[in-house]
PDB file of C-alpha atoms in Angstrom:
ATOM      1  CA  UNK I   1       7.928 163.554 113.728  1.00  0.00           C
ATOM      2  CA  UNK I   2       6.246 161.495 110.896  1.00  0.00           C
ATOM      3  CA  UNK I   3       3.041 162.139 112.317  1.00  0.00           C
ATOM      4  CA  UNK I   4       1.497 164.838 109.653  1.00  0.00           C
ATOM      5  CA  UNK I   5       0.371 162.959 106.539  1.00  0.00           C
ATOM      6  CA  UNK I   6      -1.768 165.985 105.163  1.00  0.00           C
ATOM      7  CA  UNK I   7      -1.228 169.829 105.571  1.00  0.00           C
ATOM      8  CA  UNK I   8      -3.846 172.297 104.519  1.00  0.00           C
ATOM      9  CA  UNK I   9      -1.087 175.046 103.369  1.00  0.00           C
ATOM     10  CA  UNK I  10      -3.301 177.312 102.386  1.00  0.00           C
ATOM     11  CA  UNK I  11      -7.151 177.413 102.888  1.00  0.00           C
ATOM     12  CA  UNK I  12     -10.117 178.928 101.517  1.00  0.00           C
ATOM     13  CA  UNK I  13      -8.323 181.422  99.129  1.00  0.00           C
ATOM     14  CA  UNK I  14     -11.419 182.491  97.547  1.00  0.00           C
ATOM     15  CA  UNK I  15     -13.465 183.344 100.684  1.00  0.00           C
ATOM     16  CA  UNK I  16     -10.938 185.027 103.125  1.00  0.00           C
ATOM     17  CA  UNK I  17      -8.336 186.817 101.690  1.00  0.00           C
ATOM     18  CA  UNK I  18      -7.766 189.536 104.345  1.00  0.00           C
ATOM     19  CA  UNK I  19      -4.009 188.263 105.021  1.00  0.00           C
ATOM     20  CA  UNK I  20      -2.935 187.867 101.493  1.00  0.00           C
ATOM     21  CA  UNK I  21      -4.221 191.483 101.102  1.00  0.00           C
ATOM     22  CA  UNK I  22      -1.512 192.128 103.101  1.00  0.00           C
ATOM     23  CA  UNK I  23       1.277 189.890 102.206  1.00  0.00           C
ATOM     24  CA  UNK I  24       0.637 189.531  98.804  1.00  0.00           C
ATOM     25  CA  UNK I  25      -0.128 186.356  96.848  1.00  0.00           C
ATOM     26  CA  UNK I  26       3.559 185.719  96.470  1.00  0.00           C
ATOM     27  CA  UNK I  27       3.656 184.835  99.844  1.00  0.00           C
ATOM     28  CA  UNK I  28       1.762 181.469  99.507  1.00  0.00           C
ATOM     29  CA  UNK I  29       4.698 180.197  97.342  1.00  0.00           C
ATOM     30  CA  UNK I  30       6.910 181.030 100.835  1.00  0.00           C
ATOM     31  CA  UNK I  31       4.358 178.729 102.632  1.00  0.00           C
ATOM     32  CA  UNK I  32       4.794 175.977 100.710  1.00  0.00           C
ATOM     33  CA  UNK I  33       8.687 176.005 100.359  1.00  0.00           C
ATOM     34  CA  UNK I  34       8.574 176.094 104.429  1.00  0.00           C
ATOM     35  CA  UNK I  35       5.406 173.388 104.943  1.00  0.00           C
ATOM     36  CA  UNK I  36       8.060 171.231 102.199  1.00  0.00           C
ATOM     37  CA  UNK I  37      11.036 171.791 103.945  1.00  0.00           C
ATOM     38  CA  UNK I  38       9.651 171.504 108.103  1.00  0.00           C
ATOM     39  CA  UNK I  39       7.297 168.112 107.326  1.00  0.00           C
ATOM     40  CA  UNK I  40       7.988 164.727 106.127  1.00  0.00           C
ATOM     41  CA  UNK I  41       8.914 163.868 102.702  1.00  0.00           C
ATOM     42  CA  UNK I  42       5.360 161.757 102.201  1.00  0.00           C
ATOM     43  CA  UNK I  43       3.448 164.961 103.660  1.00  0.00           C
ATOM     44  CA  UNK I  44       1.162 166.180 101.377  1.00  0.00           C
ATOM     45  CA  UNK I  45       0.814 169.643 100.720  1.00  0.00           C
ATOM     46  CA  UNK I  46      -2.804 170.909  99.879  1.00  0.00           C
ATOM     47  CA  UNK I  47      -4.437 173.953  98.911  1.00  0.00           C
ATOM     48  CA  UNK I  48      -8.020 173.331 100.585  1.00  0.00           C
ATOM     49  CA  UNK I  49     -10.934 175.089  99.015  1.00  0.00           C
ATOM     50  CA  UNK I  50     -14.172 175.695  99.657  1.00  0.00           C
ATOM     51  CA  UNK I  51     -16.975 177.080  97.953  1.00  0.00           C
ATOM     52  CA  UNK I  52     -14.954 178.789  95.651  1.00  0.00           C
ATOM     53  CA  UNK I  53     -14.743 175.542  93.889  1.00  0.00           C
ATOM     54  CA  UNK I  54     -17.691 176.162  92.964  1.00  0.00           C
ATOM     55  CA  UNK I  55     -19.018 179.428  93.147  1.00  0.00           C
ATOM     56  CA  UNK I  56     -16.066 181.627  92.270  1.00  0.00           C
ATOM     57  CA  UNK I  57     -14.953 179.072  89.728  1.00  0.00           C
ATOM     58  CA  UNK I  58     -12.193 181.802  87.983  1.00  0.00           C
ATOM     59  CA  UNK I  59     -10.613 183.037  91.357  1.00  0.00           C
ATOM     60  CA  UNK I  60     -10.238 179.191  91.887  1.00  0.00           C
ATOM     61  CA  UNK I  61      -8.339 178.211  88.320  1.00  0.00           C
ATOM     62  CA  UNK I  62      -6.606 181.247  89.079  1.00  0.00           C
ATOM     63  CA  UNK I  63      -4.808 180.057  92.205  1.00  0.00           C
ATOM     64  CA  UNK I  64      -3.949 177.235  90.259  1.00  0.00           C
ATOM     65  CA  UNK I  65      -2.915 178.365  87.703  1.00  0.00           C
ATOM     66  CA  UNK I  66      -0.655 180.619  89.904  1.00  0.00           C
ATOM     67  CA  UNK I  67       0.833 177.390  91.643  1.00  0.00           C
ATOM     68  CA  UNK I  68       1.531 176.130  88.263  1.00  0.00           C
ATOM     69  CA  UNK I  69       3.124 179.265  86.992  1.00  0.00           C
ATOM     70  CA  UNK I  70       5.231 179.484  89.988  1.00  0.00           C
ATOM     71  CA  UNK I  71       6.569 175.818  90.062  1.00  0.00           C
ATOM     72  CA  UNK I  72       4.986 175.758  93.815  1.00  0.00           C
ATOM     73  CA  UNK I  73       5.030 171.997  95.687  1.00  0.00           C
ATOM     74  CA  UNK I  74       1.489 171.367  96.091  1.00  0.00           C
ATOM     75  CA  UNK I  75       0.592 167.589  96.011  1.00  0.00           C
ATOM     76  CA  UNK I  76      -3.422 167.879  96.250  1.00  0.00           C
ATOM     77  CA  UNK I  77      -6.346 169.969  96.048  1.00  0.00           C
ATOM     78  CA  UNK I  78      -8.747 169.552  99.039  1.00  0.00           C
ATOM     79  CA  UNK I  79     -12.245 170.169  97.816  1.00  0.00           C
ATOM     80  CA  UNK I  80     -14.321 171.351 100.957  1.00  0.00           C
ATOM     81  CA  UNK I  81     -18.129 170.148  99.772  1.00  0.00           C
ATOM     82  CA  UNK I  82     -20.644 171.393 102.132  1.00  0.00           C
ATOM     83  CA  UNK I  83     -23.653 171.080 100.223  1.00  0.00           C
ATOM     84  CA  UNK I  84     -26.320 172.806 102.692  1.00  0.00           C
ATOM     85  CA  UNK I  85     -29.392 174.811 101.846  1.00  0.00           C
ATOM     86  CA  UNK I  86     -28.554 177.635  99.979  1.00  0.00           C
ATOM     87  CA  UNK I  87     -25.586 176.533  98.335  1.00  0.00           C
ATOM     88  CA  UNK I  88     -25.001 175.324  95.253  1.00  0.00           C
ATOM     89  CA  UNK I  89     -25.451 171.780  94.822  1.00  0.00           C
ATOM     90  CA  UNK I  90     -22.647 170.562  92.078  1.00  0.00           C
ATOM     91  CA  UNK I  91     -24.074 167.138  89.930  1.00  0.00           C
ATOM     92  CA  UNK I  92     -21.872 164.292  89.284  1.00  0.00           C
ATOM     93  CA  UNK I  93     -21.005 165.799  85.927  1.00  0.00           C
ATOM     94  CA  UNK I  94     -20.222 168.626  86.936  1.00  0.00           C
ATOM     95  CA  UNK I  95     -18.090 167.428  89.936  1.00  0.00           C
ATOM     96  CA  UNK I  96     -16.074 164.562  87.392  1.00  0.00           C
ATOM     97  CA  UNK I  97     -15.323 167.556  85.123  1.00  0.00           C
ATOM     98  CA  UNK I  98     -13.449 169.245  87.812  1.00  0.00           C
ATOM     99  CA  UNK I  99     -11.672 166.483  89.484  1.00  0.00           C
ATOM    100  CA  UNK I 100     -10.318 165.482  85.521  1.00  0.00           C
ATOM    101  CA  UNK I 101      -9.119 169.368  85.279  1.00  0.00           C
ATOM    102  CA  UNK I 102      -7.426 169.238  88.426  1.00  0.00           C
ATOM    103  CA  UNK I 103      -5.597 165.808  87.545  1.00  0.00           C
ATOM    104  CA  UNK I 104      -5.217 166.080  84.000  1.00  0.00           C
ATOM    105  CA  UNK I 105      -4.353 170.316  83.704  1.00  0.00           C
ATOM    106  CA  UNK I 106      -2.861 170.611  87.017  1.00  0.00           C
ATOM    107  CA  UNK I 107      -1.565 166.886  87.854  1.00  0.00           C
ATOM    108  CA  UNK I 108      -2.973 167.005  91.120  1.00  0.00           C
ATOM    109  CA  UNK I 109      -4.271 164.698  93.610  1.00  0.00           C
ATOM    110  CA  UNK I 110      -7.870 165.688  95.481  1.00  0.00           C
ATOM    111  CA  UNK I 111      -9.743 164.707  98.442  1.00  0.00           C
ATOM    112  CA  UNK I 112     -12.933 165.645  99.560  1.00  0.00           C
ATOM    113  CA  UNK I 113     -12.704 167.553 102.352  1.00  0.00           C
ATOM    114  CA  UNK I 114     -15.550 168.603 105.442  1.00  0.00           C
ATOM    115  CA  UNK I 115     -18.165 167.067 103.501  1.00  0.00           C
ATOM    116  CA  UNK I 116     -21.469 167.841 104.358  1.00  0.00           C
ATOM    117  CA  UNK I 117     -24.898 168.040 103.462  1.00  0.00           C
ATOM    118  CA  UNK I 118     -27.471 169.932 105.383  1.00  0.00           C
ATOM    119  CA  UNK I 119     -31.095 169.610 103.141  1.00  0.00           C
ATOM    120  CA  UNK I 120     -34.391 168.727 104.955  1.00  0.00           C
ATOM    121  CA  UNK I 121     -35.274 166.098 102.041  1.00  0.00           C
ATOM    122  CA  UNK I 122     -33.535 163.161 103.396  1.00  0.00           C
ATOM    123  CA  UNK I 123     -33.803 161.414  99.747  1.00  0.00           C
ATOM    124  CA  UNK I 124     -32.047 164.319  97.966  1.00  0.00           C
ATOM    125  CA  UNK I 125     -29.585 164.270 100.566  1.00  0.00           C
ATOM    126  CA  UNK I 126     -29.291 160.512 100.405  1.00  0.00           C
ATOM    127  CA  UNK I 127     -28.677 160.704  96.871  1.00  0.00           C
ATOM    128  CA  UNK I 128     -26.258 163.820  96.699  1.00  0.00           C
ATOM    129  CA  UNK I 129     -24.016 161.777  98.925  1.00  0.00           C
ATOM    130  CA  UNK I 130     -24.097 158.810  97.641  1.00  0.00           C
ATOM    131  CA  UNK I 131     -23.706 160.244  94.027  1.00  0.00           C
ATOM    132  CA  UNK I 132     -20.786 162.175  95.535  1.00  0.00           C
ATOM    133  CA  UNK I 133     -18.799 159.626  97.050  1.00  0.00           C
ATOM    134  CA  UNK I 134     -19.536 157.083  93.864  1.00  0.00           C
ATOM    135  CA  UNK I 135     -17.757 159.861  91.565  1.00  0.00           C
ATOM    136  CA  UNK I 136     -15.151 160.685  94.213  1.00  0.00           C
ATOM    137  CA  UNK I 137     -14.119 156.821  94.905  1.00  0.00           C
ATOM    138  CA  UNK I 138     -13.932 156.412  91.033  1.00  0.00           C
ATOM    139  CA  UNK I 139     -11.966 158.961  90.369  1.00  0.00           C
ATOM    140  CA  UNK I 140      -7.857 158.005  89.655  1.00  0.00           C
ATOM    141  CA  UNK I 141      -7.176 161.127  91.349  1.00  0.00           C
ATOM    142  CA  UNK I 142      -9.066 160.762  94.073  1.00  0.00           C
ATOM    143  CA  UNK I 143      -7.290 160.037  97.700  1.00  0.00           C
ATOM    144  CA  UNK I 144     -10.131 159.918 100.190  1.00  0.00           C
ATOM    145  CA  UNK I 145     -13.212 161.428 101.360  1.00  0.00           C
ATOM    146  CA  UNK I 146     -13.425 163.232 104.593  1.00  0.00           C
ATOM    147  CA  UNK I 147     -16.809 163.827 106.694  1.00  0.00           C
ATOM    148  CA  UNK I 148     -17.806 167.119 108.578  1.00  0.00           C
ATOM    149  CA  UNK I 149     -21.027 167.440 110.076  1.00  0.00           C
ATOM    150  CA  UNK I 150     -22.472 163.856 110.407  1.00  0.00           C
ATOM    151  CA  UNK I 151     -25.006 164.426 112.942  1.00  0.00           C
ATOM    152  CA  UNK I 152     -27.921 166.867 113.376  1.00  0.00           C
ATOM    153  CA  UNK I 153     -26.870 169.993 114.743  1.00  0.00           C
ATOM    154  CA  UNK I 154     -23.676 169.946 114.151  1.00  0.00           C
ATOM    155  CA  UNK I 155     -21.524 173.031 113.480  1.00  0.00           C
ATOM    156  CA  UNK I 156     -23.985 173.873 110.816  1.00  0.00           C
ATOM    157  CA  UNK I 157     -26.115 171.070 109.608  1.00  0.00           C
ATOM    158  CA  UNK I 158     -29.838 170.938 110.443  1.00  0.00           C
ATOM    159  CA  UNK I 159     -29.752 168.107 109.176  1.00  0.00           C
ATOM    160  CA  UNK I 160     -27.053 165.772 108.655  1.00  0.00           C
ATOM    161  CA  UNK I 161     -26.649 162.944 106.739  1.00  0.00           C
ATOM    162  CA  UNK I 162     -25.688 159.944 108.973  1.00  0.00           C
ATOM    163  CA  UNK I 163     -26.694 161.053 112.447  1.00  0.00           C
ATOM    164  CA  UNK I 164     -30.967 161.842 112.597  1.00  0.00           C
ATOM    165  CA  UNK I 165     -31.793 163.901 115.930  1.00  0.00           C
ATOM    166  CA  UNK I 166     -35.438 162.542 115.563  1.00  0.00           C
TER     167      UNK I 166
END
């Protein structure tokens, strides 16, 4: 009791969907009326996201526009930003476009969420971050900024940001 300040309700929509398939999208609005009703009242309710945020952009406004359309109780959007080789690599623009369409469209909150940033180039890497957590600090909407993978060899970072393994 009063020890759950942030619930992922529903995560990575756009990347596994093999359960909605089943259950339908309506379902999620179910989830959150339950994760609302069995939590705190100062629990906030998030639909986490990862690359989808960026990479399947429509499915993403979809969802929320769904929540929207459907009066759901989300609080936040949790922005999973791994930013590893291979992936797209969002740039400050691009990133302060989305967090004002999320707060100004959607009047949502946003954290980043399992941030991490797996390049070989420490100086890019360096630079993504820092560039990351200067627009993500800024931001009004902005509630916090969460680290994943801070060390080489981590889950899946080569190379990590904070933590060499030379």
């Amino acid at each position: 009791n009063g020890q759950l300040c942030d619930w992922d309700v529903v995560n990575e929509l756009t990347y596994y969907d093999a359960f909605r398939q089943k259950v339908g999208d309506e379902a999620m609005i179910q989830w959150f009326d339950w994760a609302r009703k069995y939590s705190q009242p100062d629990t906030v309710l998030y639909y986490n996201e990862t690359h989808g945020v960026w990479e399947y952009t429509d499915e993403f406004w979809g969802y929320l526009d769904f929540f929207k359309k459907n009066n759901v109780d989300i609080d936040a959007i949790g922005i999973q930003s791994h930013n590893n080789a291979g992936r797209y690599f969002p740039q400050p623009t691009e990133v302060k476009a989305v967090y004002d369409r999320i707060a100004n469209e959607y009047g949502l909150k946003l954290k980043v969420t399992e941030f991490s940033c797996s390049r070989p180039d420490a100086y890019l890497q360096a630079a993504h971050m820092r560039d990351l957590m200067i627009v993500t600090f800024a931001h009004p909407a902005s509630t916090g900024f969460l680290m994943w993978d801070f060390w080489d060899g981590g889950s899946f970072s080569a190379y990590a940001p904070l933590y060499s393994s030379e």
